[in-house]
Coordinates of C-alpha atoms in Angstrom, one line a residue:
Chain A
M27 CA 24.2 -139.6 -0.4
N28 CA 26.4 -137.1 -2.0
I29 CA 29.1 -135.3 -0.1
L30 CA 26.9 -132.2 0.7
Q31 CA 24.2 -134.4 2.1
S32 CA 26.8 -136.4 4.0
V33 CA 28.2 -133.3 5.6
K34 CA 24.7 -132.0 6.4
F35 CA 24.0 -135.4 7.9
Y36 CA 26.9 -135.4 10.2
V37 CA 26.4 -131.7 11.2
F38 CA 22.8 -132.5 12.1
A39 CA 23.7 -135.7 13.9
F40 CA 26.3 -133.8 15.9
I41 CA 23.7 -131.1 16.8
L42 CA 21.3 -133.8 17.9
I43 CA 23.8 -135.4 20.2
V44 CA 24.7 -132.0 21.7
I45 CA 21.0 -131.2 22.3
C46 CA 20.4 -134.6 23.9
N47 CA 23.4 -134.1 26.2
T48 CA 22.7 -130.5 27.0
G49 CA 19.8 -129.1 28.8
H50 CA 19.7 -128.4 32.5
T51 CA 20.7 -131.8 34.0
Q52 CA 24.4 -132.7 34.2
I53 CA 25.5 -135.7 32.2
T54 CA 28.1 -137.5 34.2
N55 CA 30.2 -140.7 33.9
D56 CA 30.3 -143.4 36.5
I57 CA 32.3 -146.6 36.9
S58 CA 30.4 -149.8 36.2
H59 CA 30.6 -152.9 38.4
D60 CA 32.4 -154.7 35.5
E61 CA 35.0 -152.0 35.4
A62 CA 35.3 -152.0 39.2
F63 CA 35.9 -155.7 39.1
K64 CA 38.5 -155.3 36.4
V65 CA 40.3 -152.7 38.5
L66 CA 40.1 -154.9 41.6
L67 CA 41.5 -158.0 39.8
A68 CA 44.3 -156.1 38.0
A69 CA 45.4 -154.6 41.3
K70 CA 45.2 -157.9 43.1
Q71 CA 47.2 -159.6 40.4
N72 CA 49.9 -157.0 40.7
A73 CA 49.9 -157.4 44.5
V74 CA 50.3 -161.2 44.1
D75 CA 53.1 -160.7 41.6
S76 CA 54.8 -158.3 43.9
N77 CA 54.3 -160.6 46.9
V78 CA 52.4 -158.0 48.9
L79 CA 49.3 -158.5 51.0
V80 CA 46.8 -155.7 50.6
N81 CA 43.2 -154.5 50.9
I82 CA 41.8 -153.0 47.8
A83 CA 38.8 -150.7 47.6
V84 CA 37.1 -149.1 44.6
V85 CA 34.6 -146.2 44.9
D86 CA 32.3 -144.8 42.2
A87 CA 31.9 -141.2 41.0
G88 CA 29.9 -140.4 44.0
A89 CA 32.6 -141.7 46.3
N90 CA 30.4 -144.6 47.4
L91 CA 31.9 -148.1 47.8
K92 CA 31.6 -150.2 44.6
A93 CA 34.0 -153.1 45.1
F94 CA 36.4 -154.4 47.7
I95 CA 38.7 -157.3 48.4
R96 CA 40.9 -158.2 51.4
M97 CA 43.8 -160.6 50.7
D98 CA 44.4 -163.4 53.3
E99 CA 46.7 -162.4 56.1
S100 CA 46.7 -158.7 55.1
F101 CA 46.2 -156.1 57.9
L102 CA 42.8 -155.8 59.5
G103 CA 43.5 -152.1 60.0
S104 CA 43.9 -151.7 56.2
I105 CA 40.2 -152.3 55.5
D106 CA 39.3 -148.8 56.6
V107 CA 42.5 -147.3 55.3
A108 CA 42.0 -148.6 51.8
I109 CA 38.4 -147.4 51.7
K110 CA 39.4 -144.0 53.1
K111 CA 42.2 -143.7 50.5
A112 CA 39.8 -144.4 47.7
K113 CA 37.2 -141.9 49.0
T114 CA 39.9 -139.3 49.6
A115 CA 41.2 -139.6 46.1
R116 CA 37.7 -139.1 44.7
F117 CA 36.8 -136.4 47.3
F118 CA 39.6 -134.2 45.9
N119 CA 40.3 -135.8 42.5
I120 CA 44.0 -136.3 43.5
D121 CA 46.7 -138.9 44.2
T122 CA 46.4 -139.1 48.0
G123 CA 50.2 -138.8 48.3
E124 CA 50.1 -135.4 46.6
L125 CA 47.4 -134.3 49.0
G126 CA 49.6 -135.4 51.9
E127 CA 52.3 -133.0 50.9
L128 CA 49.9 -130.1 51.6
T129 CA 48.6 -131.3 54.9
Q130 CA 51.9 -131.4 56.9
P131 CA 52.5 -129.0 59.8
G132 CA 52.8 -125.6 58.2
G133 CA 51.2 -126.9 55.0
I134 CA 48.4 -124.9 53.4
I135 CA 45.7 -127.4 54.3
Y136 CA 47.2 -128.8 57.6
N137 CA 44.9 -131.2 59.4
I138 CA 42.2 -131.4 56.6
E139 CA 42.2 -135.1 57.7
H140 CA 39.7 -134.1 60.4
S141 CA 37.0 -133.6 57.7
N142 CA 34.7 -136.1 56.0
E143 CA 34.9 -138.6 58.9
G144 CA 38.6 -139.0 58.4
L145 CA 40.8 -138.7 55.3
I146 CA 43.9 -140.7 54.5
T147 CA 46.5 -138.4 52.9
F148 CA 49.5 -140.7 52.2
P149 CA 50.1 -142.6 49.0
G150 CA 47.8 -145.5 47.8
G151 CA 44.7 -143.6 46.6
I152 CA 44.4 -142.8 42.9
P153 CA 41.5 -141.4 40.8
I154 CA 40.2 -143.7 38.1
K155 CA 39.8 -142.1 34.7
N156 CA 38.0 -143.4 31.6
K157 CA 39.5 -143.1 28.1
E158 CA 38.2 -139.6 27.7
G159 CA 40.1 -138.6 30.8
K160 CA 36.9 -138.1 32.9
I161 CA 37.2 -139.2 36.6
I162 CA 34.7 -142.0 37.1
G163 CA 35.8 -143.3 40.5
A164 CA 38.9 -144.0 42.6
I165 CA 40.9 -146.9 44.0
G166 CA 42.5 -147.2 47.4
V167 CA 45.2 -149.8 48.4
S168 CA 46.6 -150.5 51.8
G169 CA 48.8 -153.2 53.3
G170 CA 52.2 -152.8 51.7
T171 CA 54.7 -150.0 51.8
I172 CA 53.3 -146.7 50.6
E173 CA 55.3 -147.1 47.4
Q174 CA 53.9 -150.6 46.8
D175 CA 50.4 -149.5 47.7
R176 CA 50.6 -146.6 45.2
A177 CA 52.1 -148.8 42.4
I178 CA 49.3 -151.4 42.9
A179 CA 46.7 -148.6 42.9
I180 CA 48.0 -147.2 39.6
T181 CA 48.1 -150.6 38.0
G182 CA 44.4 -151.1 39.0
A183 CA 43.3 -147.6 37.8
E184 CA 45.0 -147.9 34.5
S185 CA 43.7 -151.4 33.8
I186 CA 40.4 -150.0 32.4
L187 CA 42.2 -148.2 29.7
D188 CA 43.2 -151.5 28.0
Chain B
M9 CA -7.8 -90.9 86.4
N10 CA -7.5 -87.8 84.4
I11 CA -5.5 -87.8 81.2
L12 CA -2.2 -86.7 82.7
Q13 CA -2.3 -89.4 85.3
S14 CA -3.2 -91.9 82.6
V15 CA -0.1 -90.9 80.5
K16 CA 2.2 -91.0 83.6
F17 CA 0.8 -94.5 84.3
Y18 CA 1.5 -95.9 80.8
V19 CA 5.0 -94.3 80.7
F20 CA 5.8 -95.9 84.1
A21 CA 4.4 -99.3 83.0
F22 CA 6.5 -99.1 79.8
I23 CA 9.7 -98.3 81.6
L24 CA 9.0 -101.2 84.0
I25 CA 8.5 -103.6 81.2
V26 CA 11.7 -102.5 79.5
I27 CA 13.7 -102.9 82.7
C28 CA 12.3 -106.3 83.4
N29 CA 13.0 -107.6 79.9
T30 CA 16.5 -106.1 79.8
G31 CA 17.8 -107.7 82.9
H32 CA 17.1 -111.4 82.3
T33 CA 17.1 -112.4 78.7
Q34 CA 19.8 -111.9 76.2
I35 CA 18.9 -109.9 73.1
T36 CA 20.9 -111.5 70.3
N37 CA 21.4 -110.9 66.6
D38 CA 21.1 -113.7 64.1
I39 CA 21.4 -113.9 60.4
S40 CA 18.1 -114.2 58.6
H41 CA 17.6 -116.7 55.7
D42 CA 17.3 -113.7 53.3
E43 CA 20.7 -112.5 54.5
A44 CA 22.1 -116.0 54.3
F45 CA 20.9 -116.3 50.7
K46 CA 22.4 -112.9 49.9
V47 CA 25.7 -114.0 51.3
L48 CA 25.6 -117.3 49.4
L49 CA 24.7 -115.7 46.1
A50 CA 27.4 -113.0 46.4
A51 CA 30.0 -115.6 47.2
K52 CA 28.9 -117.8 44.3
Q53 CA 28.9 -114.9 41.9
N54 CA 32.5 -114.1 43.0
A55 CA 33.4 -117.7 42.5
V56 CA 31.9 -117.7 39.0
D57 CA 33.7 -114.5 38.1
S58 CA 37.0 -115.9 39.4
N59 CA 36.4 -119.2 37.6
V60 CA 36.6 -121.3 40.8
L61 CA 34.4 -124.2 41.7
V62 CA 33.5 -124.1 45.3
N63 CA 31.1 -125.3 48.0
I64 CA 29.7 -122.5 50.2
A65 CA 28.1 -122.9 53.6
V66 CA 26.5 -120.3 55.9
V67 CA 25.9 -120.9 59.6
D68 CA 23.8 -118.8 61.9
A69 CA 24.7 -117.3 65.3
G70 CA 24.2 -120.7 66.9
A71 CA 26.7 -122.3 64.4
N72 CA 23.9 -124.3 62.9
L73 CA 23.7 -124.7 59.1
K74 CA 21.5 -122.0 57.5
A75 CA 22.3 -122.2 53.8
F76 CA 24.5 -124.2 51.5
I77 CA 25.3 -124.6 47.8
R78 CA 27.7 -126.9 45.9
M79 CA 28.7 -125.8 42.5
D80 CA 28.7 -128.4 39.7
E81 CA 32.0 -130.3 39.3
S82 CA 33.4 -128.9 42.6
F83 CA 35.1 -131.4 45.0
L84 CA 32.8 -133.8 46.9
G85 CA 35.2 -133.6 49.8
S86 CA 34.6 -129.9 50.1
I87 CA 31.0 -130.3 51.3
D88 CA 32.1 -131.1 54.8
V89 CA 35.2 -128.8 54.6
A90 CA 33.0 -125.8 53.8
I91 CA 30.5 -126.6 56.5
K92 CA 33.3 -127.2 59.1
K93 CA 35.1 -123.9 58.1
A94 CA 31.9 -121.9 58.7
K95 CA 31.3 -123.7 62.0
T96 CA 34.9 -123.2 63.1
A97 CA 34.7 -119.5 62.2
R98 CA 31.6 -119.0 64.4
F99 CA 32.8 -121.4 67.2
F100 CA 35.7 -119.1 67.9
N101 CA 34.6 -115.9 66.1
I102 CA 37.8 -115.9 64.0
D103 CA 39.1 -116.1 60.5
T104 CA 39.9 -119.8 60.3
G105 CA 43.3 -119.0 58.8
E106 CA 44.3 -117.1 61.9
L107 CA 43.2 -120.0 64.1
G108 CA 45.4 -122.3 62.1
E109 CA 48.5 -120.3 63.1
L110 CA 47.9 -121.4 66.7
T111 CA 47.2 -125.0 66.1
Q112 CA 50.5 -126.0 64.6
P113 CA 52.9 -128.4 66.5
G114 CA 54.1 -126.4 69.4
G115 CA 51.3 -123.9 69.0
I116 CA 49.2 -122.9 72.0
I117 CA 46.1 -124.7 70.9
Y118 CA 47.9 -127.6 69.1
N119 CA 45.4 -130.1 67.7
I120 CA 42.2 -128.3 68.7
E121 CA 40.9 -129.8 65.5
H122 CA 40.0 -132.9 67.5
S123 CA 37.2 -131.1 69.3
N124 CA 33.7 -130.3 68.1
E125 CA 33.6 -133.4 65.8
G126 CA 36.4 -131.9 63.7
L127 CA 37.5 -128.3 63.0
I128 CA 39.1 -126.9 59.9
T129 CA 41.7 -124.4 60.7
F130 CA 43.1 -123.2 57.4
P131 CA 41.7 -120.1 55.4
G132 CA 38.2 -120.0 54.0
G133 CA 36.0 -119.5 57.1
I134 CA 35.0 -116.0 58.0
P135 CA 32.6 -114.6 60.7
I136 CA 29.6 -112.6 59.3
K137 CA 29.0 -109.3 61.0
N138 CA 26.0 -106.9 60.8
K139 CA 26.4 -103.2 60.3
E140 CA 26.8 -102.7 64.1
G141 CA 29.7 -105.1 64.0
K142 CA 27.9 -107.9 65.9
I143 CA 28.7 -111.4 64.7
I144 CA 25.5 -113.0 63.4
G145 CA 26.9 -116.1 61.7
A146 CA 29.8 -117.3 59.5
I147 CA 30.6 -118.4 56.0
G148 CA 32.8 -121.3 54.9
V149 CA 34.2 -121.8 51.4
S150 CA 36.1 -124.8 50.0
G151 CA 37.2 -125.9 46.5
G152 CA 39.7 -123.4 45.3
T153 CA 43.1 -122.4 46.6
I154 CA 43.1 -121.2 50.2
E155 CA 43.6 -117.6 49.0
Q156 CA 40.6 -118.0 46.6
D157 CA 38.4 -119.6 49.2
R158 CA 39.2 -116.8 51.7
A159 CA 38.6 -114.0 49.2
I160 CA 35.2 -115.6 48.2
A161 CA 34.3 -116.0 51.8
I162 CA 35.1 -112.3 52.6
T163 CA 33.1 -111.2 49.5
G164 CA 30.1 -113.2 50.8
A165 CA 30.4 -112.0 54.4
E166 CA 30.6 -108.3 53.4
S167 CA 27.7 -108.5 51.0
I168 CA 25.2 -108.0 53.8
L169 CA 26.7 -104.6 54.6
D170 CA 25.5 -103.1 51.3
Chain C
M2 CA 16.3 -135.2 1.4
N3 CA 13.5 -137.6 0.4
I4 CA 11.7 -139.7 2.9
L5 CA 13.9 -142.7 2.6
Q6 CA 17.0 -140.7 3.2
S7 CA 15.3 -139.0 6.1
V8 CA 14.5 -142.3 7.7
K9 CA 18.0 -143.6 7.1
F10 CA 19.3 -140.4 8.6
Y11 CA 17.3 -140.7 11.8
V12 CA 18.2 -144.4 12.2
F13 CA 21.8 -143.6 11.8
A14 CA 21.6 -140.7 14.2
F15 CA 19.9 -142.9 16.7
I16 CA 22.5 -145.6 16.4
L17 CA 25.2 -143.0 16.8
I18 CA 23.7 -141.7 20.0
V19 CA 23.3 -145.3 21.4
I20 CA 26.9 -146.0 20.6
C21 CA 28.1 -142.8 22.3
N22 CA 26.1 -143.6 25.4
T23 CA 27.0 -147.3 25.5
G24 CA 30.5 -148.7 26.1
H25 CA 31.8 -149.7 29.5
T26 CA 31.3 -146.6 31.6
Q27 CA 27.9 -145.8 32.9
I28 CA 26.3 -142.6 31.6
T29 CA 24.3 -141.1 34.5
N30 CA 22.4 -138.0 35.1
D31 CA 22.9 -135.6 38.0
I32 CA 21.1 -132.5 39.3
S33 CA 22.9 -129.2 38.5
H34 CA 23.3 -126.5 41.1
D35 CA 20.9 -124.3 39.0
E36 CA 18.3 -127.0 39.2
A37 CA 19.0 -127.5 42.9
F38 CA 18.4 -123.8 43.6
K39 CA 15.2 -123.9 41.5
V40 CA 13.9 -126.8 43.6
L41 CA 14.9 -125.1 46.8
L42 CA 13.2 -121.8 45.9
A43 CA 10.1 -123.4 44.7
A44 CA 9.8 -125.4 47.9
K45 CA 10.5 -122.3 50.0
Q46 CA 7.9 -120.3 48.2
N47 CA 5.4 -123.0 48.8
A48 CA 6.3 -123.1 52.5
V49 CA 5.9 -119.3 52.7
D50 CA 2.5 -119.5 50.9
S51 CA 1.4 -122.2 53.3
N52 CA 2.7 -120.3 56.3
V53 CA 5.0 -123.1 57.4
L54 CA 8.6 -122.8 58.7
V55 CA 10.8 -125.5 57.3
N56 CA 14.3 -126.7 56.5
I57 CA 14.9 -127.8 52.9
A58 CA 17.7 -130.0 51.7
V59 CA 18.6 -131.1 48.2
V60 CA 21.0 -134.0 47.5
D61 CA 22.5 -135.0 44.2
A62 CA 22.5 -138.4 42.4
G63 CA 25.2 -139.6 44.7
A64 CA 23.2 -138.6 47.8
N65 CA 25.6 -135.8 48.6
L66 CA 24.4 -132.4 49.8
K67 CA 23.9 -130.0 46.9
A68 CA 21.8 -127.1 48.4
F69 CA 20.2 -126.3 51.7
I70 CA 18.2 -123.5 53.4
R71 CA 16.7 -123.1 56.9
M72 CA 13.9 -120.6 57.3
D73 CA 14.0 -118.2 60.2
E74 CA 12.4 -119.6 63.4
S75 CA 12.2 -123.1 62.0
F76 CA 13.2 -126.0 64.2
L77 CA 17.0 -126.5 64.8
G78 CA 16.4 -130.2 65.0
S79 CA 15.0 -130.2 61.4
I80 CA 18.4 -129.4 59.9
D81 CA 19.5 -133.0 60.2
V82 CA 16.0 -134.4 59.7
A83 CA 15.7 -132.6 56.3
I84 CA 19.1 -133.8 55.2
K85 CA 18.4 -137.4 56.2
K86 CA 15.0 -137.3 54.5
A87 CA 16.7 -136.2 51.2
K88 CA 19.4 -138.8 51.6
T89 CA 17.0 -141.6 52.5
A90 CA 14.8 -140.8 49.5
R91 CA 17.8 -141.1 47.2
F92 CA 19.3 -144.1 49.0
F93 CA 16.3 -146.1 48.2
N94 CA 14.7 -144.1 45.3
I95 CA 11.4 -143.8 47.3
D96 CA 9.0 -141.4 49.0
T97 CA 10.2 -141.7 52.6
G98 CA 6.6 -142.0 53.8
E99 CA 6.2 -145.2 51.7
L100 CA 9.4 -146.6 53.2
G101 CA 8.1 -145.9 56.7
E102 CA 5.1 -148.2 56.1
L103 CA 7.6 -151.1 55.7
T104 CA 9.8 -150.3 58.7
Q105 CA 7.1 -150.5 61.4
P106 CA 7.2 -153.3 64.1
G107 CA 6.5 -156.5 62.2
G108 CA 7.3 -154.8 58.9
I109 CA 9.5 -156.5 56.3
I110 CA 12.4 -154.0 56.9
Y111 CA 11.8 -153.2 60.5
N112 CA 14.5 -151.0 62.0
I113 CA 16.4 -150.3 58.7
E114 CA 16.7 -146.8 60.2
H115 CA 19.8 -148.1 62.0
S116 CA 21.8 -148.2 58.7
N117 CA 23.5 -145.4 56.8
E118 CA 24.2 -143.4 60.0
G119 CA 20.5 -143.0 60.5
L120 CA 17.6 -142.9 58.1
I121 CA 14.3 -140.9 58.3
T122 CA 11.4 -142.9 57.2
F123 CA 8.4 -140.7 57.6
P124 CA 7.0 -138.3 54.9
G125 CA 9.0 -135.3 53.6
G126 CA 11.7 -136.9 51.4
I127 CA 11.0 -137.2 47.6
P128 CA 13.2 -138.3 44.7
I129 CA 13.8 -135.6 42.1
K130 CA 13.3 -136.9 38.5
N131 CA 14.2 -135.1 35.2
K132 CA 11.9 -134.9 32.2
E133 CA 13.0 -138.4 31.1
G134 CA 12.0 -139.8 34.4
K135 CA 15.5 -140.5 35.6
I136 CA 16.3 -139.9 39.3
I137 CA 18.9 -137.1 39.5
G138 CA 18.7 -136.4 43.2
A139 CA 16.2 -135.9 46.1
I140 CA 14.7 -133.3 48.3
G141 CA 14.0 -133.5 52.1
V142 CA 11.7 -131.1 54.0
S143 CA 11.3 -130.8 57.8
G144 CA 9.6 -128.4 60.1
G145 CA 5.8 -128.6 59.4
T146 CA 3.4 -131.5 59.8
I147 CA 4.3 -134.5 57.8
E148 CA 1.6 -133.7 55.3
Q149 CA 2.9 -130.2 54.9
D150 CA 6.5 -131.4 54.6
R151 CA 5.6 -133.9 51.9
A152 CA 3.5 -131.4 49.9
I153 CA 6.3 -128.9 50.0
A154 CA 8.9 -131.5 48.9
I155 CA 6.7 -132.6 46.0
T156 CA 6.3 -128.9 44.9
G157 CA 10.1 -128.6 45.0
A158 CA 10.8 -131.8 43.2
E159 CA 8.3 -131.1 40.4
S160 CA 9.5 -127.5 39.8
I161 CA 12.3 -128.7 37.5
L162 CA 9.8 -130.2 35.1
D163 CA 8.5 -126.7 34.2
Chain D
M11 CA 68.5 -195.8 78.0
N12 CA 67.8 -198.8 75.9
I13 CA 65.7 -198.4 72.7
L14 CA 62.4 -199.2 74.3
Q15 CA 63.0 -196.5 77.0
S16 CA 64.0 -194.1 74.3
V17 CA 60.8 -194.7 72.3
K18 CA 58.7 -194.3 75.4
F19 CA 60.5 -191.0 76.1
Y20 CA 59.8 -189.6 72.7
V21 CA 56.2 -190.7 72.7
F22 CA 55.7 -189.1 76.0
A23 CA 57.4 -185.9 75.0
F24 CA 55.3 -185.7 71.8
I25 CA 52.1 -186.1 73.8
L26 CA 53.2 -183.4 76.2
I27 CA 53.8 -181.0 73.3
V28 CA 50.5 -181.7 71.8
I29 CA 48.7 -181.2 75.1
C30 CA 50.5 -177.9 75.7
N31 CA 49.8 -176.5 72.3
T32 CA 46.2 -177.7 72.2
G33 CA 45.3 -176.0 75.5
H34 CA 46.4 -172.5 74.8
T35 CA 45.8 -171.4 71.2
Q36 CA 42.6 -171.7 69.3
I37 CA 42.7 -173.3 65.9
T38 CA 40.1 -171.4 63.9
N39 CA 38.8 -171.6 60.4
D40 CA 38.5 -168.5 58.2
I41 CA 37.2 -167.8 54.8
S42 CA 39.9 -167.2 52.2
H43 CA 39.8 -164.4 49.7
D44 CA 39.4 -167.0 46.9
E45 CA 36.4 -168.4 48.7
A46 CA 35.0 -164.9 49.3
F47 CA 35.3 -164.1 45.6
K48 CA 33.5 -167.4 44.8
V49 CA 30.7 -166.6 47.2
L50 CA 30.4 -163.1 45.7
L51 CA 30.4 -164.2 42.1
A52 CA 27.9 -167.0 42.8
A53 CA 25.6 -164.6 44.5
K54 CA 26.0 -162.0 41.8
Q55 CA 25.2 -164.6 39.1
N56 CA 22.1 -165.6 40.9
A57 CA 21.1 -161.9 41.1
V58 CA 21.7 -161.4 37.4
D59 CA 19.6 -164.6 36.6
S60 CA 16.8 -163.3 38.9
N61 CA 17.0 -159.9 37.4
V62 CA 17.6 -158.2 40.8
L63 CA 20.0 -155.4 41.5
V64 CA 21.9 -155.9 44.7
N65 CA 24.8 -155.0 46.9
I66 CA 26.7 -158.1 48.2
A67 CA 29.1 -158.1 51.1
V68 CA 31.2 -161.0 52.5
V69 CA 32.8 -160.8 56.0
D70 CA 35.3 -163.2 57.5
A71 CA 35.3 -165.2 60.7
G72 CA 36.2 -162.0 62.6
A73 CA 33.2 -160.2 61.0
N74 CA 35.6 -157.9 59.1
L75 CA 34.8 -157.0 55.5
K76 CA 36.5 -159.4 53.1
A77 CA 34.8 -158.7 49.7
F78 CA 32.1 -156.5 48.3
I79 CA 30.4 -155.6 45.0
R80 CA 27.6 -153.1 44.2
M81 CA 25.7 -153.8 41.0
D82 CA 25.1 -150.9 38.7
E83 CA 21.8 -149.0 39.4
S84 CA 21.3 -150.8 42.8
F85 CA 20.3 -148.8 45.8
L86 CA 23.0 -146.5 47.3
G87 CA 21.5 -147.2 50.7
S88 CA 22.1 -150.9 50.3
I89 CA 25.9 -150.6 50.6
D90 CA 25.6 -150.2 54.3
V91 CA 22.6 -152.5 54.7
A92 CA 24.4 -155.4 52.9
I93 CA 27.6 -154.9 55.0
K94 CA 25.5 -154.7 58.2
K95 CA 23.5 -157.8 57.3
A96 CA 26.8 -159.8 56.8
K97 CA 28.2 -158.5 60.1
T98 CA 25.0 -159.2 62.0
A99 CA 24.8 -162.8 60.6
R100 CA 28.4 -163.4 61.9
F101 CA 28.0 -161.5 65.1
F102 CA 25.3 -163.9 66.2
N103 CA 25.9 -166.8 63.9
I104 CA 22.3 -166.6 62.6
D105 CA 20.1 -166.0 59.6
T106 CA 19.4 -162.3 60.1
G107 CA 15.7 -162.9 59.4
E108 CA 15.5 -165.3 62.4
L109 CA 17.2 -162.7 64.6
G110 CA 14.5 -160.1 63.6
E111 CA 11.8 -162.3 65.0
L112 CA 13.3 -161.7 68.5
T113 CA 13.9 -158.0 68.2
Q114 CA 10.3 -156.9 67.7
P115 CA 8.5 -154.8 70.4
G116 CA 8.0 -157.2 73.3
G117 CA 10.7 -159.6 71.9
I118 CA 13.4 -161.0 74.1
I119 CA 16.2 -158.9 72.5
Y120 CA 14.1 -155.9 71.6
N121 CA 16.1 -153.1 69.9
I122 CA 19.4 -155.0 69.9
E123 CA 19.9 -153.1 66.6
H124 CA 21.3 -150.2 68.7
S125 CA 24.4 -152.3 69.5
N126 CA 27.5 -152.8 67.3
E127 CA 27.1 -149.4 65.5
G128 CA 23.8 -150.7 64.1
L129 CA 22.5 -154.1 63.2
I130 CA 20.2 -155.2 60.4
T131 CA 17.8 -157.8 61.6
F132 CA 15.6 -158.6 58.5
P133 CA 16.4 -161.3 56.0
G134 CA 19.5 -161.2 53.7
G135 CA 22.3 -162.1 56.0
I136 CA 23.5 -165.7 56.2
P137 CA 26.5 -167.4 57.9
I138 CA 28.9 -169.1 55.6
K139 CA 29.9 -172.6 56.7
N140 CA 32.7 -174.8 55.4
K141 CA 32.3 -178.5 54.6
E142 CA 32.8 -179.5 58.2
G143 CA 30.0 -177.2 59.2
K144 CA 32.2 -174.6 60.9
I145 CA 31.2 -171.0 60.4
I146 CA 34.0 -169.2 58.5
G147 CA 32.3 -165.9 57.7
A148 CA 29.0 -164.5 56.5
I149 CA 27.3 -162.9 53.5
G150 CA 24.9 -160.0 53.3
V151 CA 22.7 -159.1 50.4
S152 CA 20.5 -156.0 49.9
G153 CA 18.6 -154.4 47.0
G154 CA 15.8 -156.8 46.2
T155 CA 12.8 -158.0 48.2
I156 CA 13.8 -159.6 51.5
E157 CA 12.9 -163.0 50.0
Q158 CA 15.2 -162.3 46.9
D159 CA 18.0 -161.0 49.1
R160 CA 17.8 -164.1 51.3
A161 CA 17.7 -166.5 48.4
I162 CA 20.7 -164.8 46.8
A163 CA 22.6 -164.9 50.1
I164 CA 22.0 -168.6 50.5
T165 CA 23.1 -169.3 47.0
G166 CA 26.3 -167.4 47.7
A167 CA 26.9 -169.1 51.1
E168 CA 26.4 -172.6 49.7
S169 CA 28.6 -172.1 46.7
I170 CA 31.8 -172.9 48.6
L171 CA 30.5 -176.4 49.3
D172 CA 30.7 -177.4 45.7

């Protein structure tokens, strides 16, 4: 192919892709179970290295549970907290700690925790983004200090970018 | 009976029926599904014009869900927040933002959010009134800032007055 | 382009599309709010034509509420039934009536209705597919007979294929 | 005391301590997170080999969630069903399919599904035993036919005996 043909080719291919992806239905991205496992294991390894006992939950783009692990001797009460942190992070596409700054007494969304069968609005929930920056799920970690939980969650979320 | 007697009879019978029916049963006003759609579409148009992604819920005079729409890419967590804002606005016939001023720590109805399976008491819920000023339902909007949500809700609620 | 070039072109374009859609993250399809509205209005028109009063719910690919309408004078109890029918149809990618045949006493999944905060397993819930046959959401209808509910739901679901 | 008396004293004291500590606290066995992962991965591998898309949940001796994975494209409704199968299997230390035979109309524990926030009493839930035959948790599988779910669950449960 000469250059002109080559250019025409790529223009056409681009248009084709756009057409395929356009239309009425939304094209969305969702975390795969392989990715969810990768996130879970990276977070768990970080928890082991930090000597922290945690529960780790991963939800998909629809905020539905995708993967979960509870480390031995970690808090039983953290099962639900970890899952709710992950869901909250995806429900509002936000670091749960940032959300919590807005839900304090006098805050602009005070007591939003009463919605969605209970939100958790302190640190430990982080949206998971793919390489294109699209949110494809979220991770929630509970069991350590909020700083530890948040650091472990970030390590997990960022592991899929490797 | 001659005609005059006949007329008097029917007039009397009519008055009797009116009296009987007035005394016992409440005559109430309720939003129709056409009105609910009008409210929903006016609010959605306002959201589109303002470049905000929201969830919009309309409840009827009985605080039961009447109409709902979730815009693409809007927060998943806003489904329940929008519905709860609409219900809260009708439960207490109030702008949810005004209610929130009374539910803060030390406030006269502190933590009322625990009732009714969860209230939302920040701005975005507005009662819907008909032309006679009677409350016939409520609208709840969630997804933007609380100021945006409230403005969109008001636009929706007022649309049925046109 | 001659035929050979043309063939090479399409092969290359196809490979490119496959590459774009492959990788680690899942590429999924989801109903848009325009489609959800179309489904809702087609179902409602069918209900009006059939002289049936119904509640109609549309959920997205994640089984989250996308659009809803309750016709005047329709059953209040049908709000939740319509939503649960839509969710059930998406939870298991099935006509809810078919599911119900398996949940009877002695059936292979007897009493599955106790899961997912309550399923509805009689007719009226139908998955919504796009033109490529991918499930992008579901519709639930409640208020008429089960035959009417199912017929209205099918009309709604198929409306996006036009 | 001479030496013999001294020995007798310590032997007696030791026996006393053993008796005291035996009587009051239970010594229990619980699945570790490494074992839970092993169960999960063995079950998932079996599902992949059988070309079935499932959700897999593992609960510990306390019937609390220990590990979970949802395979891509598996039913959304199976998240809760898998978890409930695992919990049900541990709640009553039984193959959930066997329990279901007793919960039919006229059965001796008819409608026990209403307890414990919802039980699932068809096949797919299996207790996990250690090499000594002690129950240390349970596995629940949902997404395939009930025969497939049960076979995958058994494969998972038995994997820790290797």
